[in-house]
């Protein structure tokens, strides 16, 4: 038991060296990549469904719409630790700059989550006109991070 | 506008023929496959984190634990429509039987969601011992659908 605890301490220390607590959550680097890609794909799918309503291409069914924005709000909180795993920029569309500029990257991520939170709150309110401007702001906050840190 | 509405009606009718409302949610069949694989990967990651606590391999931090089970509870509701898209068994680990036996497949999916819901409720309560038995029941309900419908 004592040995096991010590192993745990060493593992945590190693994780702290190689990418922080984020590392400890994933069995391997590829899992971190797959995790964030999965979360971002789902975010994209549900955000697209929200966008279709905002653009008038799909009907505004209040509960479905609020559920889609709530899912985006839940899912957008997930991928960030997975982006911060050292070496996980290899073979993915994340530019190495995201790891080199962690604080800047994470500040953009935080700003994005704030905009998504506002969108979800407005969608729960059910006033589609109020949602429309916030949808634009939210899209901008996605792009603000994609532009510098995601390769085309 | 009238033409557009008519196009919408035709599209819905076509969707009803080729896989139901599920089809309409995805731009292409591959998106349905990627959607369910993404959701299931995230479910697997968070369920593994729950399992590590249940097995005593990770500390029981009540909020983290409850958050992981809540995420599994949210995510496990997502992939089912995506499984029901005609042709989406091609090039995936879903056996064609899942589409041929939709009612049986969906009943197992429903039972699984019920078990996950119970697990999340117990995790919110914070009594780890109460969670343990339910973790076993939940795992069984995953396996009950994987065994007949997922290829190894």
mmCIF file with all atom_site columns, N, CA and C in Angstrom, chain B residues 28 69 85 93 128 145-146:
data_model
loop_
_atom_site.group_PDB
_atom_site.id
_atom_site.type_symbol
_atom_site.label_atom_id
_atom_site.label_alt_id
_atom_site.label_comp_id
_atom_site.label_asym_id
_atom_site.label_entity_id
_atom_site.label_seq_id
_atom_site.pdbx_PDB_ins_code
_atom_site.Cartn_x
_atom_site.Cartn_y
_atom_site.Cartn_z
_atom_site.occupancy
_atom_site.B_iso_or_equiv
_atom_site.pdbx_formal_charge
_atom_site.auth_seq_id
_atom_site.auth_comp_id
_atom_site.auth_asym_id
_atom_site.auth_atom_id
_atom_site.pdbx_PDB_model_num
ATOM 1  N N  . UNK B 1 28  ? -23.945 13.746 -43.807 1.00 0.00 ? 28  UNK B N  1
ATOM 2  C CA . UNK B 1 28  ? -23.623 12.530 -44.546 1.00 0.00 ? 28  UNK B CA 1
ATOM 3  C C  . UNK B 1 28  ? -23.506 11.345 -43.591 1.00 0.00 ? 28  UNK B C  1
ATOM 4  N N  . UNK B 1 69  ? -19.598 11.078 -13.718 1.00 0.00 ? 69  UNK B N  1
ATOM 5  C CA . UNK B 1 69  ? -20.809 10.271 -13.942 1.00 0.00 ? 69  UNK B CA 1
ATOM 6  C C  . UNK B 1 69  ? -21.887 11.119 -14.630 1.00 0.00 ? 69  UNK B C  1
ATOM 7  N N  . UNK B 1 85  ? -28.877 5.144  -38.691 1.00 0.00 ? 85  UNK B N  1
ATOM 8  C CA . UNK B 1 85  ? -28.776 5.640  -40.074 1.00 0.00 ? 85  UNK B CA 1
ATOM 9  C C  . UNK B 1 85  ? -28.452 4.466  -41.008 1.00 0.00 ? 85  UNK B C  1
ATOM 10 N N  . UNK B 1 93  ? -17.670 -0.571 -36.478 1.00 0.00 ? 93  UNK B N  1
ATOM 11 C CA . UNK B 1 93  ? -17.707 -1.810 -35.694 1.00 0.00 ? 93  UNK B CA 1
ATOM 12 C C  . UNK B 1 93  ? -19.144 -2.194 -35.301 1.00 0.00 ? 93  UNK B C  1
ATOM 13 N N  . UNK B 1 128 ? -19.854 6.234  -1.828  1.00 0.00 ? 128 UNK B N  1
ATOM 14 C CA . UNK B 1 128 ? -19.120 5.417  -2.791  1.00 0.00 ? 128 UNK B CA 1
ATOM 15 C C  . UNK B 1 128 ? -19.534 3.944  -2.741  1.00 0.00 ? 128 UNK B C  1
ATOM 16 N N  . UNK B 1 145 ? -25.305 -4.880 -24.840 1.00 0.00 ? 145 UNK B N  1
ATOM 17 C CA . UNK B 1 145 ? -25.505 -4.376 -26.205 1.00 0.00 ? 145 UNK B CA 1
ATOM 18 C C  . UNK B 1 145 ? -24.247 -4.584 -27.056 1.00 0.00 ? 145 UNK B C  1
ATOM 19 N N  . UNK B 1 146 ? -23.081 -4.447 -26.446 1.00 0.00 ? 146 UNK B N  1
ATOM 20 C CA . UNK B 1 146 ? -21.828 -4.663 -27.190 1.00 0.00 ? 146 UNK B CA 1
ATOM 21 C C  . UNK B 1 146 ? -21.735 -6.106 -27.691 1.00 0.00 ? 146 UNK B C  1
#
